[in-house]
Coordinates of C-alpha atoms in Angstrom, one line a residue:
X1 CA 139.8 70.4 81.5
X2 CA 137.9 67.9 83.6
X3 CA 135.4 68.1 86.4
X4 CA 134.6 65.7 89.2
X5 CA 130.9 65.0 89.5
X6 CA 129.6 63.0 92.5
X7 CA 128.4 59.5 91.4
X8 CA 124.7 58.7 91.4
X9 CA 123.5 55.6 93.1
X10 CA 123.2 53.8 89.7
X11 CA 126.7 54.9 88.7
X12 CA 128.0 53.6 92.0
X13 CA 126.5 50.2 91.3
X14 CA 128.2 50.1 88.0
X15 CA 131.5 51.3 89.5
X16 CA 131.5 48.9 92.4
X17 CA 130.8 45.9 90.2
X18 CA 133.6 46.8 87.8
X19 CA 136.0 47.8 90.6
X20 CA 135.6 44.5 92.5
X21 CA 136.3 42.5 89.3
X22 CA 139.2 44.8 88.3
X23 CA 140.8 44.6 91.8
X24 CA 140.6 40.8 91.8
X25 CA 142.3 40.7 88.4
X26 CA 145.0 43.1 89.5
X27 CA 145.7 41.0 92.7
X28 CA 145.9 37.8 90.6
X29 CA 148.3 39.6 88.1
X30 CA 150.4 40.8 91.0
X31 CA 150.6 37.2 92.3
X32 CA 149.0 38.1 95.6
X33 CA 145.7 36.1 95.3
X34 CA 144.8 32.9 93.5
X35 CA 142.0 32.9 90.9
X36 CA 139.9 30.7 93.2
X37 CA 140.0 33.2 96.1
X38 CA 140.2 36.5 94.3
X39 CA 136.5 37.3 93.9
X40 CA 135.7 36.6 97.5
X41 CA 138.7 38.6 98.8
X42 CA 137.9 41.5 96.6
X43 CA 134.3 41.5 97.8
X44 CA 135.5 41.5 101.4
X45 CA 137.9 44.3 100.8
X46 CA 135.2 46.5 99.3
X47 CA 132.7 45.6 102.0
X48 CA 135.2 46.7 104.6
X49 CA 136.2 50.0 102.8
X50 CA 132.7 51.0 101.7
X51 CA 130.4 49.4 104.3
X52 CA 127.6 52.0 103.6
X53 CA 128.3 52.1 99.9
X54 CA 128.0 55.5 98.4
X55 CA 127.0 56.9 101.8
X56 CA 130.2 55.7 103.6
X57 CA 131.5 58.7 105.6
X58 CA 134.7 60.4 104.5
X59 CA 134.6 58.7 101.1
X60 CA 134.2 60.7 97.9
X61 CA 133.2 58.9 94.7
X62 CA 133.2 60.8 91.4
X63 CA 132.6 60.5 87.7
X64 CA 135.4 62.2 85.8
X65 CA 133.8 64.3 83.0
X66 CA 135.3 66.3 80.2
X67 CA 134.4 69.9 81.1
X68 CA 133.7 70.9 77.5
X69 CA 130.9 68.4 76.8
X70 CA 130.2 66.5 80.1
X71 CA 131.2 63.2 78.6
X72 CA 132.0 60.6 81.3
X73 CA 135.7 59.6 80.9
X74 CA 136.5 57.8 84.1
X75 CA 135.9 57.2 87.8
X76 CA 137.7 58.5 90.9
X77 CA 137.4 57.5 94.6
X78 CA 139.3 59.1 97.4
X79 CA 138.8 59.3 101.2
X80 CA 139.8 61.6 104.0
X81 CA 141.3 60.4 107.3
X82 CA 142.6 61.7 110.6
X83 CA 145.4 60.2 112.7
X84 CA 146.1 62.2 115.8
X85 CA 146.5 65.8 114.5
X86 CA 147.4 64.7 111.0
X87 CA 144.7 65.0 108.3
X88 CA 145.4 63.1 105.0
X89 CA 143.7 61.6 102.0
X90 CA 144.0 58.3 100.2
X91 CA 143.5 57.8 96.6
X92 CA 141.6 54.5 96.5
X93 CA 140.9 54.2 92.8
X94 CA 141.2 56.2 89.6
X95 CA 140.4 54.9 86.1
X96 CA 140.3 56.7 82.8
X97 CA 138.3 54.7 80.4
X98 CA 140.4 53.0 77.6
X99 CA 139.2 55.3 74.8
X100 CA 140.2 58.4 76.7
X101 CA 143.7 57.4 77.9
X102 CA 146.9 59.2 76.9
X103 CA 145.2 62.6 76.6
X104 CA 146.2 64.0 80.0
X105 CA 142.9 63.4 81.7
X106 CA 144.4 61.3 84.5
X107 CA 146.7 64.2 85.3
X108 CA 143.9 66.7 85.3
X109 CA 141.6 64.5 87.4
X110 CA 144.4 64.1 90.0
X111 CA 144.9 67.9 90.1
X112 CA 141.2 68.4 90.6
X113 CA 141.2 65.9 93.5
X114 CA 144.3 67.5 95.1
X115 CA 142.5 70.9 94.9
X116 CA 139.6 69.4 96.8
X117 CA 141.9 67.8 99.4
X118 CA 143.8 71.0 100.0
X119 CA 140.5 73.0 100.4
X120 CA 139.6 70.5 103.2
X121 CA 142.9 71.1 104.9
X122 CA 144.4 67.7 104.2
X123 CA 148.2 67.6 104.5
X124 CA 149.2 64.6 102.4
X125 CA 147.8 62.0 100.0
X126 CA 148.7 58.3 100.0
X127 CA 148.0 55.7 97.4
X128 CA 148.8 52.2 96.5
X129 CA 149.8 51.3 93.0
X130 CA 150.5 47.8 91.7
X131 CA 154.2 47.3 90.8
X132 CA 153.2 46.0 87.3
X133 CA 151.2 49.2 86.5
X134 CA 154.0 51.1 84.9
X135 CA 151.7 53.7 83.3
X136 CA 150.1 54.7 86.6
X137 CA 153.5 54.8 88.4
X138 CA 154.9 57.1 85.7
X139 CA 151.9 59.4 86.0
X140 CA 152.3 59.6 89.8
X141 CA 156.0 60.2 89.6
X142 CA 155.5 62.9 87.0
X143 CA 153.1 64.6 89.5
X144 CA 155.7 64.5 92.3
X145 CA 154.4 61.5 94.2
X146 CA 157.3 59.8 96.0
X147 CA 157.7 56.1 96.7
X148 CA 158.1 55.6 100.4
X149 CA 157.8 51.8 100.7
X150 CA 158.3 49.1 98.2
X151 CA 157.1 45.6 98.9
X152 CA 159.0 42.9 97.1
X153 CA 158.3 39.1 96.9
X154 CA 160.0 36.1 95.5
X155 CA 157.9 33.0 95.0
X156 CA 159.6 29.6 95.0
X157 CA 158.3 27.4 92.2
X158 CA 158.4 23.7 92.7
X159 CA 160.7 22.1 90.2

């Protein structure tokens, strides 16, 4: 079992520093950003999504802990939204620390998140996953997430 504990200000600082760097690396790996621009674009993205940091309204940032001993095993960030009469959530980031992967914690953390969202009356959840992240895609598919849109790109290399 896992529990989701709200991040402290210090934990948020650690999370945001790691998340900006990780997002930049993932965008480079996906071929969307160059190494030269990735750090700045990542910083801009996070500044837009979390303008008030941990206090940004409708955003929920958690430490994923093992329920049996309280050990921190990952981070989770989701937000709630309204569009017209529709209320939905977005999974913005989930990470299970390397030493704790492949033990079902990601599945359990997503279930805990979904329970929170349902309790708030949210109707759906959306997420973005990088095409190269096969492990995450497999987890989401196992949990009945459906791919609605797939963006594809072909880059022409100079010969």
